[in-house]
PDB file of C-alpha atoms in Angstrom:
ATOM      1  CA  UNK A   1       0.000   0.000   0.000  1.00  0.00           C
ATOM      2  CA  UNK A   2       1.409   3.432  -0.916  1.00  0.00           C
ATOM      3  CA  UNK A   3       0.896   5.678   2.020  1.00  0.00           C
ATOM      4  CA  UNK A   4       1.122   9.826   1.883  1.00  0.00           C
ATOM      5  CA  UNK A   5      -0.673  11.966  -0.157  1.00  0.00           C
ATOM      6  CA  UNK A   6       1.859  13.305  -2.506  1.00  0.00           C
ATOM      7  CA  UNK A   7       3.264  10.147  -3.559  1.00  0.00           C
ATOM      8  CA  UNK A   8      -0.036   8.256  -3.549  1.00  0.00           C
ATOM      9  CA  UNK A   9      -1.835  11.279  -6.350  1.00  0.00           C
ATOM     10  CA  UNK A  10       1.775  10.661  -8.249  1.00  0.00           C
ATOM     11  CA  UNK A  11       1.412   7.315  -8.626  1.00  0.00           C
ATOM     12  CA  UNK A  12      -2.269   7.775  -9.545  1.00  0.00           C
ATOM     13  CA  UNK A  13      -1.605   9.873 -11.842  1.00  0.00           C
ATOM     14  CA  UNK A  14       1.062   8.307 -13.908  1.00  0.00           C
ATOM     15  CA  UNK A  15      -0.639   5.381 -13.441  1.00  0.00           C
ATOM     16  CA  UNK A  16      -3.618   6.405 -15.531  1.00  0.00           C
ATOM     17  CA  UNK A  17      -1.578   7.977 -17.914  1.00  0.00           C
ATOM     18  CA  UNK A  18       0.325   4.616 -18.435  1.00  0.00           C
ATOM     19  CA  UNK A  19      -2.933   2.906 -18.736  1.00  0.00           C
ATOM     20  CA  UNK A  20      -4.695   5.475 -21.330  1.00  0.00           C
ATOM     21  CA  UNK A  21      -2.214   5.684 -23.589  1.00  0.00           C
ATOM     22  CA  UNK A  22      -1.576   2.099 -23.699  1.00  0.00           C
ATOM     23  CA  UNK A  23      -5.592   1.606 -24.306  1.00  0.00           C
ATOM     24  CA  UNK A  24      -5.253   4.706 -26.820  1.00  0.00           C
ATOM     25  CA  UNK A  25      -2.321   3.133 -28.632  1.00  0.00           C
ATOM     26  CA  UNK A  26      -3.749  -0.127 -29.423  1.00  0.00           C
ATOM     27  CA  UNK A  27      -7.520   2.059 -30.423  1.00  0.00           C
ATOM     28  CA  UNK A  28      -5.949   4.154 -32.931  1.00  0.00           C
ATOM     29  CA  UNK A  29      -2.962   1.751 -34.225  1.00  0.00           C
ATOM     30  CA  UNK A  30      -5.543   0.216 -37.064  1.00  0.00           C
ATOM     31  CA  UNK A  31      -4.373   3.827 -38.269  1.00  0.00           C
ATOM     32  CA  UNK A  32      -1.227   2.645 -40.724  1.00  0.00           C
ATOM     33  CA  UNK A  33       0.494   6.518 -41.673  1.00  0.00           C
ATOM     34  CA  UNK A  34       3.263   7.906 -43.609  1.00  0.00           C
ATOM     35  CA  UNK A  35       6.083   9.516 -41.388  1.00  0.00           C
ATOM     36  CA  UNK A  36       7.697  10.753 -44.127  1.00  0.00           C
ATOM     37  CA  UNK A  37       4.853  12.337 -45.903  1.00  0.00           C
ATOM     38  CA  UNK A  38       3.123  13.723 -42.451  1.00  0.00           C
ATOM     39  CA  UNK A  39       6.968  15.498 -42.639  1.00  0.00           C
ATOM     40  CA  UNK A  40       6.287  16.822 -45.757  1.00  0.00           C
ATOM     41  CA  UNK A  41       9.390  14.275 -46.959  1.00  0.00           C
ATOM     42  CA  UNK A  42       9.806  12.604 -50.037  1.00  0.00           C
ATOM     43  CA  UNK A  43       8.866   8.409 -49.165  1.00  0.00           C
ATOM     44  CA  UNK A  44      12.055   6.457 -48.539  1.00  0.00           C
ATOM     45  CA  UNK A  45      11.982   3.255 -50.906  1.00  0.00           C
ATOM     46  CA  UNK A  46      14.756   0.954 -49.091  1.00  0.00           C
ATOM     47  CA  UNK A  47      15.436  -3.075 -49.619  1.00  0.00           C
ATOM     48  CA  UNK A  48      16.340  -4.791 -46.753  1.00  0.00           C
ATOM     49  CA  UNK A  49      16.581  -8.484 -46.317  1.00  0.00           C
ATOM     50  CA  UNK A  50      15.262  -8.423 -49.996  1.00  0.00           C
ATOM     51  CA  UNK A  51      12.088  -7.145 -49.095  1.00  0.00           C
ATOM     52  CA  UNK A  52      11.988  -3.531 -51.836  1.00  0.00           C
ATOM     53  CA  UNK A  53      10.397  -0.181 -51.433  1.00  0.00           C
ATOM     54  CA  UNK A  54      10.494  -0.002 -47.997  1.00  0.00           C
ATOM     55  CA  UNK A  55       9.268   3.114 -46.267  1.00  0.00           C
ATOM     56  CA  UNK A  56       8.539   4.471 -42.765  1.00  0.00           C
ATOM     57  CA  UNK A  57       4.891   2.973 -43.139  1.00  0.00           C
ATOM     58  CA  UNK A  58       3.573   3.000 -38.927  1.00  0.00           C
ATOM     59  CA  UNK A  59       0.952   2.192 -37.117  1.00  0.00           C
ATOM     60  CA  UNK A  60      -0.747   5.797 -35.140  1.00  0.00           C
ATOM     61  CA  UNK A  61       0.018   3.364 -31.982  1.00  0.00           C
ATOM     62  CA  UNK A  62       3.612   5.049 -32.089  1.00  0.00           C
ATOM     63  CA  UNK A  63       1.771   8.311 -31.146  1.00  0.00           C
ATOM     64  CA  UNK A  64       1.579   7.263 -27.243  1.00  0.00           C
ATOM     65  CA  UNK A  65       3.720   4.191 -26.973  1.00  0.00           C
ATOM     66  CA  UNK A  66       6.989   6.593 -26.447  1.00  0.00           C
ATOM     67  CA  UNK A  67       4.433   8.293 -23.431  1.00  0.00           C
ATOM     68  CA  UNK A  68       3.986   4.715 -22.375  1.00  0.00           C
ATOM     69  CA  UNK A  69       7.610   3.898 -21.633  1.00  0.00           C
ATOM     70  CA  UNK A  70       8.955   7.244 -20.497  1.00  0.00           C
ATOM     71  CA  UNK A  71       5.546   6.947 -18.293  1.00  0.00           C
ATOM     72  CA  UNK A  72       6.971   3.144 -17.275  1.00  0.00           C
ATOM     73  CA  UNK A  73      10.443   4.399 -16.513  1.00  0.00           C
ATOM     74  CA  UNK A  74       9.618   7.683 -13.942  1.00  0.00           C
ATOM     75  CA  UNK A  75       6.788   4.527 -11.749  1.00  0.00           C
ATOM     76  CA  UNK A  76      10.281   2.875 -12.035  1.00  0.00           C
ATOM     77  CA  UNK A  77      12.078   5.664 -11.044  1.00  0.00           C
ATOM     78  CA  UNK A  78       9.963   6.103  -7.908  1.00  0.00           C
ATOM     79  CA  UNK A  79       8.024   3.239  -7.056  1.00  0.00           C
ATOM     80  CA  UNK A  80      10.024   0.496  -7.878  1.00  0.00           C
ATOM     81  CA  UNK A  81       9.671  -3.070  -9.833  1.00  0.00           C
ATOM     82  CA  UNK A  82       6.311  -4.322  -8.547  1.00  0.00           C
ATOM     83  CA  UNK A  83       4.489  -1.280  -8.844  1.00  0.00           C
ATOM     84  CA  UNK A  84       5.350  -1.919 -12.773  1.00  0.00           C
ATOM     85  CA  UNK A  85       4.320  -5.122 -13.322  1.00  0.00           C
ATOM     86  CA  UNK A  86       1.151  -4.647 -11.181  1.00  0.00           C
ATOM     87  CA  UNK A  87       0.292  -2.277 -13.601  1.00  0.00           C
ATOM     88  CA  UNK A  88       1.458  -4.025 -16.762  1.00  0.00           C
ATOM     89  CA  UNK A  89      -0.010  -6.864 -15.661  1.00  0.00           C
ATOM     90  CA  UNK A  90      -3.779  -4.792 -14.878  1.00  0.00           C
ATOM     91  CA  UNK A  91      -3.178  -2.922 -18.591  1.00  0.00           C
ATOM     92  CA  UNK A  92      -3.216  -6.049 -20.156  1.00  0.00           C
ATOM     93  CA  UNK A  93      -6.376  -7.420 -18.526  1.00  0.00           C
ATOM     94  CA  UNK A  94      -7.922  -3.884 -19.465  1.00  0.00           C
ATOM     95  CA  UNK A  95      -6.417  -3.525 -22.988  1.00  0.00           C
ATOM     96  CA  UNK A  96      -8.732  -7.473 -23.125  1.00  0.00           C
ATOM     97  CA  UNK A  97     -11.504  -6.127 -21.865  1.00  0.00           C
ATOM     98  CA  UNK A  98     -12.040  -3.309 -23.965  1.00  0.00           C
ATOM     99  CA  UNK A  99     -11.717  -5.422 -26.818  1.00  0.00           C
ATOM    100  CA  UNK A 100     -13.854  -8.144 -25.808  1.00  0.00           C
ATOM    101  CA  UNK A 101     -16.965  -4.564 -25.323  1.00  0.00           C
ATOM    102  CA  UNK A 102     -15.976  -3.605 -28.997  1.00  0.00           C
ATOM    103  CA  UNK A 103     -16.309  -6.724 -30.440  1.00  0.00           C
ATOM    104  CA  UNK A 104     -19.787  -6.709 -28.660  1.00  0.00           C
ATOM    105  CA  UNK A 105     -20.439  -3.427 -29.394  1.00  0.00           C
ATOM    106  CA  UNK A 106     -19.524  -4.772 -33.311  1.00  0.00           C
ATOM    107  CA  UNK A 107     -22.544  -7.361 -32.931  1.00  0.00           C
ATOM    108  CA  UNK A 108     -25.073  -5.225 -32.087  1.00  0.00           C
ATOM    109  CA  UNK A 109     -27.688  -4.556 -34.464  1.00  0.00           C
ATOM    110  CA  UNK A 110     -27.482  -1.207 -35.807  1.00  0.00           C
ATOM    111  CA  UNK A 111     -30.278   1.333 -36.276  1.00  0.00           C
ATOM    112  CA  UNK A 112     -31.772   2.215 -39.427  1.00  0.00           C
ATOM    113  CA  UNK A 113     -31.253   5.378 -39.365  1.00  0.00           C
ATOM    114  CA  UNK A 114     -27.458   5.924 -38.632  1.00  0.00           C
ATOM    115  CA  UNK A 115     -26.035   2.933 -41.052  1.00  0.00           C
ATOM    116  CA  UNK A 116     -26.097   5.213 -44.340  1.00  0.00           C
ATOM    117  CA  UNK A 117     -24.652   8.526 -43.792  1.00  0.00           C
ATOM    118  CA  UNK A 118     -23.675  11.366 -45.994  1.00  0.00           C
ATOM    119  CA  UNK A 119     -19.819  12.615 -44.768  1.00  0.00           C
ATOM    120  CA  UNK A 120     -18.454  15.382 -47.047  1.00  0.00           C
ATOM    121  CA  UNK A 121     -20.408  14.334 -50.187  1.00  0.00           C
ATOM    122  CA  UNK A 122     -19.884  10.632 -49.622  1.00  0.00           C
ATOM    123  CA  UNK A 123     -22.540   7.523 -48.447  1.00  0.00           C
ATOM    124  CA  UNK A 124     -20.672   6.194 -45.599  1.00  0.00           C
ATOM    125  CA  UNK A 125     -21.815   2.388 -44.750  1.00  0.00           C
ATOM    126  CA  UNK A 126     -21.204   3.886 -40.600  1.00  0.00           C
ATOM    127  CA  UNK A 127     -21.582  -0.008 -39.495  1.00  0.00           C
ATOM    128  CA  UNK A 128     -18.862  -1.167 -41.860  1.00  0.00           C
ATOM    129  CA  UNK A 129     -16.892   1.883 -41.079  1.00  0.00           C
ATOM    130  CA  UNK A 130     -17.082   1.092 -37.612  1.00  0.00           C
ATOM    131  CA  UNK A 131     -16.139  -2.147 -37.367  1.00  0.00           C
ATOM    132  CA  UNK A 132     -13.257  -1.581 -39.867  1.00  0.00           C
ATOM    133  CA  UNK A 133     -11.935   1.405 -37.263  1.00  0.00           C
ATOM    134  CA  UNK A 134     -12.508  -0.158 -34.268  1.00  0.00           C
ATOM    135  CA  UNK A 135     -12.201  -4.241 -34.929  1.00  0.00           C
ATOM    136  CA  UNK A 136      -9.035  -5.740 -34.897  1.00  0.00           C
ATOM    137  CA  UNK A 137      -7.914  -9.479 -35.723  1.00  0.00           C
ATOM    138  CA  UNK A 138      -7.400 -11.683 -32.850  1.00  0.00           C
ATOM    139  CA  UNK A 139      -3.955 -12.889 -33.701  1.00  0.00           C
ATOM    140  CA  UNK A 140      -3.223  -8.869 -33.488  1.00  0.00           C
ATOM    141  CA  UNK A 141      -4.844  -8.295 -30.169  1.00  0.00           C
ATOM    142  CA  UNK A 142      -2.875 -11.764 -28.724  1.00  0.00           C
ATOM    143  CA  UNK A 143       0.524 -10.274 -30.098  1.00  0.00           C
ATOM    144  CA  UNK A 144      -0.192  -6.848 -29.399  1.00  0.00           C
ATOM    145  CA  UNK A 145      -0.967  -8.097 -25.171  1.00  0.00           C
ATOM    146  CA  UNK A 146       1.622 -10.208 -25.294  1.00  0.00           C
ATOM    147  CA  UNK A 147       3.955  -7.816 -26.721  1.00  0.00           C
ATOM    148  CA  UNK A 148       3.050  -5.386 -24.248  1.00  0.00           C
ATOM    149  CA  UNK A 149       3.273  -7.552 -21.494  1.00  0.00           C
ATOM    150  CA  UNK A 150       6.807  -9.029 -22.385  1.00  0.00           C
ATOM    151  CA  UNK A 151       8.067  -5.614 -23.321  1.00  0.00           C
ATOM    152  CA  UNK A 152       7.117  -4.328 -19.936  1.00  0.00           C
ATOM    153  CA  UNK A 153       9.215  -7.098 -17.619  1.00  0.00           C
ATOM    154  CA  UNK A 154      12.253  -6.401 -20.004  1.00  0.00           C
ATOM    155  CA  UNK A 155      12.176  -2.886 -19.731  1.00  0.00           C
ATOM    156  CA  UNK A 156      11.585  -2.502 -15.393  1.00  0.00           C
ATOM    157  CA  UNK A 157      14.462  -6.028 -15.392  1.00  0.00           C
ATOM    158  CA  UNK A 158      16.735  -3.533 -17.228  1.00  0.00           C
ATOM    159  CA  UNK A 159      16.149  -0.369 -16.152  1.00  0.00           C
ATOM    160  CA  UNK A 160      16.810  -2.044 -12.836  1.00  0.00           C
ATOM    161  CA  UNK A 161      20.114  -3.561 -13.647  1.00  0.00           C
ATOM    162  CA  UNK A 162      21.278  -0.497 -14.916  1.00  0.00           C
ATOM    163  CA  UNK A 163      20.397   1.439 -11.661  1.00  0.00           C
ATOM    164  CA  UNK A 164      22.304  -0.821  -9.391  1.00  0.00           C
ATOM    165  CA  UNK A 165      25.517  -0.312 -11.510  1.00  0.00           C
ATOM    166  CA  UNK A 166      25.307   3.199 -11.751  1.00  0.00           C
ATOM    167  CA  UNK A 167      23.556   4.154  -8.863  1.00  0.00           C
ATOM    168  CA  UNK A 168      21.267   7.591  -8.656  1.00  0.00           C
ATOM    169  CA  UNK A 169      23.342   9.063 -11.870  1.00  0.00           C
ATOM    170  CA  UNK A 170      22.661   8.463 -15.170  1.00  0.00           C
ATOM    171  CA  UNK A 171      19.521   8.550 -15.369  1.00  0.00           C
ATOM    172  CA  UNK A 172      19.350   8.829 -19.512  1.00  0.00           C
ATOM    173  CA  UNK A 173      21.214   5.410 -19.391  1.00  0.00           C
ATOM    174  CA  UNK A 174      18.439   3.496 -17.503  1.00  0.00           C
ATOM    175  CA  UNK A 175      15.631   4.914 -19.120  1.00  0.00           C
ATOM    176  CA  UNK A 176      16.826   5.299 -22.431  1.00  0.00           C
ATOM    177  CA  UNK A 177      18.923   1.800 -22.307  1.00  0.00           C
ATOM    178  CA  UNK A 178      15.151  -0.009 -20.937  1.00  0.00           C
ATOM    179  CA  UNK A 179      13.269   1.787 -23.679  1.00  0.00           C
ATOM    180  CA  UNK A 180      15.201   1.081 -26.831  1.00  0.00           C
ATOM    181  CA  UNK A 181      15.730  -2.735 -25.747  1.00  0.00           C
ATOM    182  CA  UNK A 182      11.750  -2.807 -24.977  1.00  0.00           C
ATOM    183  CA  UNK A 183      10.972  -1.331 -28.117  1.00  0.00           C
ATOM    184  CA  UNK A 184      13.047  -4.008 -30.285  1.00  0.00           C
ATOM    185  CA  UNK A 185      10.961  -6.643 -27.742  1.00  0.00           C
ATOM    186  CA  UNK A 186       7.786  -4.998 -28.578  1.00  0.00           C
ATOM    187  CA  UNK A 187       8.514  -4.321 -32.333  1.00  0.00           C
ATOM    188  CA  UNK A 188       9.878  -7.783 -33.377  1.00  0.00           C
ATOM    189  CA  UNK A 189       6.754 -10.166 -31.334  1.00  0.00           C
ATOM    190  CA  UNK A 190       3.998  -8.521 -32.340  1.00  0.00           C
ATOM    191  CA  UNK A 191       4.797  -8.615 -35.841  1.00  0.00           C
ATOM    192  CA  UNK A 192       5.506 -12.358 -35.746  1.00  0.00           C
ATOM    193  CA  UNK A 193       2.447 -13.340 -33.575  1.00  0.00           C
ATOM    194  CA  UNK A 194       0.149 -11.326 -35.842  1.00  0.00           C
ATOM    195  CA  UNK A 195       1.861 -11.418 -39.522  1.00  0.00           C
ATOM    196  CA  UNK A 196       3.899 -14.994 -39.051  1.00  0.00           C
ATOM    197  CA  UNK A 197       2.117 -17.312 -37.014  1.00  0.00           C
ATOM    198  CA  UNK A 198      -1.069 -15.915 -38.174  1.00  0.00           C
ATOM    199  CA  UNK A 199      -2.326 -18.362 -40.969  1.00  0.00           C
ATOM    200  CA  UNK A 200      -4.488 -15.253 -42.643  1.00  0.00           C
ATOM    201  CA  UNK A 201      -0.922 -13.576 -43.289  1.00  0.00           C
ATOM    202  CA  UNK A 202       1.793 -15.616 -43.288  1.00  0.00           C
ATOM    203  CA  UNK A 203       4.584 -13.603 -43.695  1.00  0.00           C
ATOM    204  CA  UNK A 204       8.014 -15.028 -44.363  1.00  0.00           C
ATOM    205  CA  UNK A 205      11.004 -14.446 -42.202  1.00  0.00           C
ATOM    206  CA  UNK A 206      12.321 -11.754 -44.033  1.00  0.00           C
ATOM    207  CA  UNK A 207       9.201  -9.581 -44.036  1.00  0.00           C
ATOM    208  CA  UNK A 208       8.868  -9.826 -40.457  1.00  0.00           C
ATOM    209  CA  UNK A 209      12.363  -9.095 -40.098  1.00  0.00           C
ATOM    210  CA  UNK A 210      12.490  -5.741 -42.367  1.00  0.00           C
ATOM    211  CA  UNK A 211       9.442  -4.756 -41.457  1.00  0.00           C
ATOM    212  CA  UNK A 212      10.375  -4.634 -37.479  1.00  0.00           C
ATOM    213  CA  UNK A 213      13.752  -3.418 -38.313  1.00  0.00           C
ATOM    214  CA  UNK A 214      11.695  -0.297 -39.965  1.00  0.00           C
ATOM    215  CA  UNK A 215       9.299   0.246 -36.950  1.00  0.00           C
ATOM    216  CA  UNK A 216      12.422  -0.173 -34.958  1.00  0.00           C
ATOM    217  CA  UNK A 217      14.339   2.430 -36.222  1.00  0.00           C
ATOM    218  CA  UNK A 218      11.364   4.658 -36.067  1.00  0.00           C
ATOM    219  CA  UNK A 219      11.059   3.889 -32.267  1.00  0.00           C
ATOM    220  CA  UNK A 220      14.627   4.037 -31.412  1.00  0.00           C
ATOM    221  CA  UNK A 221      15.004   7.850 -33.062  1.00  0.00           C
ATOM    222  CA  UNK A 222      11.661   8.755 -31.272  1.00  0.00           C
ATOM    223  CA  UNK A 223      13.200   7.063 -27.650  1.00  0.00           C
ATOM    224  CA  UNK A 224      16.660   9.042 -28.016  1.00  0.00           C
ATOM    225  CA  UNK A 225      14.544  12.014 -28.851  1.00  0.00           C
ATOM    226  CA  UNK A 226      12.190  11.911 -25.744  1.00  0.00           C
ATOM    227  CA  UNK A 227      15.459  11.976 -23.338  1.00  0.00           C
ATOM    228  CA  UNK A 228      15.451  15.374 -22.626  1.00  0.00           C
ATOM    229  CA  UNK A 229      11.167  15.346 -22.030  1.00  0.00           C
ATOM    230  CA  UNK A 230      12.316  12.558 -19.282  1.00  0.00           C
ATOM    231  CA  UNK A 231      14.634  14.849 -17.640  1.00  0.00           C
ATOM    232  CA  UNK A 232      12.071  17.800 -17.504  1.00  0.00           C
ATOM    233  CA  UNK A 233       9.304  15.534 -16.011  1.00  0.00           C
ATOM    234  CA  UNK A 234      12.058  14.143 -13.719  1.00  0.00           C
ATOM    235  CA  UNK A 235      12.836  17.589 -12.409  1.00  0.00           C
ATOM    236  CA  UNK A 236       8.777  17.953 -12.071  1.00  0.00           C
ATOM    237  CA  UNK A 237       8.598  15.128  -9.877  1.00  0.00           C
ATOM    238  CA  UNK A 238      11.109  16.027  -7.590  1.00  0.00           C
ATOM    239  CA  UNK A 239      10.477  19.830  -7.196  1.00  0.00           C
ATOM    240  CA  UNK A 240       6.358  18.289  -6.340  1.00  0.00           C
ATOM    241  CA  UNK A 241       7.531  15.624  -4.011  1.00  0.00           C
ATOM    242  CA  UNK A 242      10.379  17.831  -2.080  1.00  0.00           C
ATOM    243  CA  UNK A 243      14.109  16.518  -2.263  1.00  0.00           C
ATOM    244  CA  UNK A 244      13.261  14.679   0.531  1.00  0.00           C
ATOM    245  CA  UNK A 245      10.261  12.524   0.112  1.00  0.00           C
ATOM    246  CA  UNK A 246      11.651  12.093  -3.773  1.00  0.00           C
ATOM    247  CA  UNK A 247      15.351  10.681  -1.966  1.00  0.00           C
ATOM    248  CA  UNK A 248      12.604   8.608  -0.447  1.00  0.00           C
ATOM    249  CA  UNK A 249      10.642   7.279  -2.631  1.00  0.00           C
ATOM    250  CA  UNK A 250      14.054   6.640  -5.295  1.00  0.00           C
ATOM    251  CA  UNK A 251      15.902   4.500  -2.251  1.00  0.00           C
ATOM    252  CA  UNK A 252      13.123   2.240  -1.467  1.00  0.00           C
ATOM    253  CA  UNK A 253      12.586   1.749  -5.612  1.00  0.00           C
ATOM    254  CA  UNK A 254      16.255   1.060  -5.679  1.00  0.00           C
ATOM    255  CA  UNK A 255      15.767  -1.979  -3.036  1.00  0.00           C
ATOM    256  CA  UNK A 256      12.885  -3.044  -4.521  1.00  0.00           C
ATOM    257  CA  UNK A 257      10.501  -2.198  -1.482  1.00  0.00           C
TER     258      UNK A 257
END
């Protein structure tokens, strides 16, 4: 039980941030969008593992997963190991459950009224539309879980080790060191739960491979880039807590308490 009022909103709070943007980042990831184009770039067209025309093709998920591990690193920061995986483990069970209410929100019988609608000029089938949006395969939703889940314990395991050997300094190292090996984790299984094992798909060896090694790359830029964000919310944290309740809270996350 967390005890104290400062520490016990914290961890409330990045708790439900942890949890809505991992629910958020599985809702909008049916979203697949060009990076380069939303930059106004020119598309890559790369070969790798010789898989051709390659491009920074992503799922919108990558909007809030980088919120989701910097969010994962400060709970580890503060509240240690346990506090993680109680949470990982509780995300999971929700990201399931709000699944298993869309897919029965999917069955119900729609009203007249609503299925044909007129969006800028166009007849929109709204049932089709919404299914398409909001349905997702259920090889996906097992990799995507699972990825989650297995990403998670890596990331807190390593972001752990890290801390023992270098003690309270550092701090880039652990959370940036956690993330980008999470990230390859998360990039590489859900890909070959969803696109390889999956009978609908499957993908050879080599597409899984390039196409991870793409959202990879995307996800390791994006984690090097969100160092100095961790640093300012760090420095948040502390000035809310007080040096010494934070001193607190960062010693007993170091033991594992």
């Amino acid at each position: 039980m967390i005890k104290g009022s400062r520490q016990s909103k914290l961890f409330l709070v990045l708790g439900a941030f942890l949890v809505a943007n991992t629910i958020l980042a599985e809702l909008i990831g049916v979203k697949i969008f060009s990076v380069e184009e939303s930059l106004g770039m020119q598309k890559f067209d790369m070969d790798l593992f010789g898989v051709p025309g390659l491009s920074f093709n992503m799922s919108a998920g990558v909007l809030t997963w980088p919120l989701v591990f910097i969010t994962t690193d400060l709970i580890n920061e503060y509240y240690g190991p346990k506090q993680v995986r109680f949470l990982s483990i509780l995300t999971a069970f929700l990201i399931a459950y709000a699944f298993l209410v869309i897919a029965f929100a999917m069955e119900l019988v729609p009203a007249d009224f609503w299925v044909k609608q007129v969006i800028e000029g166009q007849e929109i089938d709204m049932n089709l539309a919404f299914s398409g949006v909001v349905g997702q395969g259920m090889w996906i939703i097992v990799g995507s879980i699972i990825a989650f889940l297995v990403g998670q314990l890596a990331d807190v395991t390593i972001f752990h080790k890290i801390k023992r050997a270098t003690g309270e300094k550092r701090l880039w190292l652990r959370a940036t060191g956690s993330t980008i090996v999470s990230q390859f984790i998360d990039s590489f299984v859900v890909i070959f739960i969803a696109f390889y094992l999956n009978p609908q798909y499957n993908w050879s060896w080599q597409m899984v491979a390039a196409i991870g090694f793409v959202n990879y790359s995307y996800k390791f830029i994006v984690a090097i880039g969100m160092t100095p964000i961790l640093y300012l919310l760090h420095a948040f944290i502390d000035r809310f807590l007080g040096s010494g309740l934070s001193k607190e809270l960062r010693l007993k996350a170091a033991r594992g308490d």
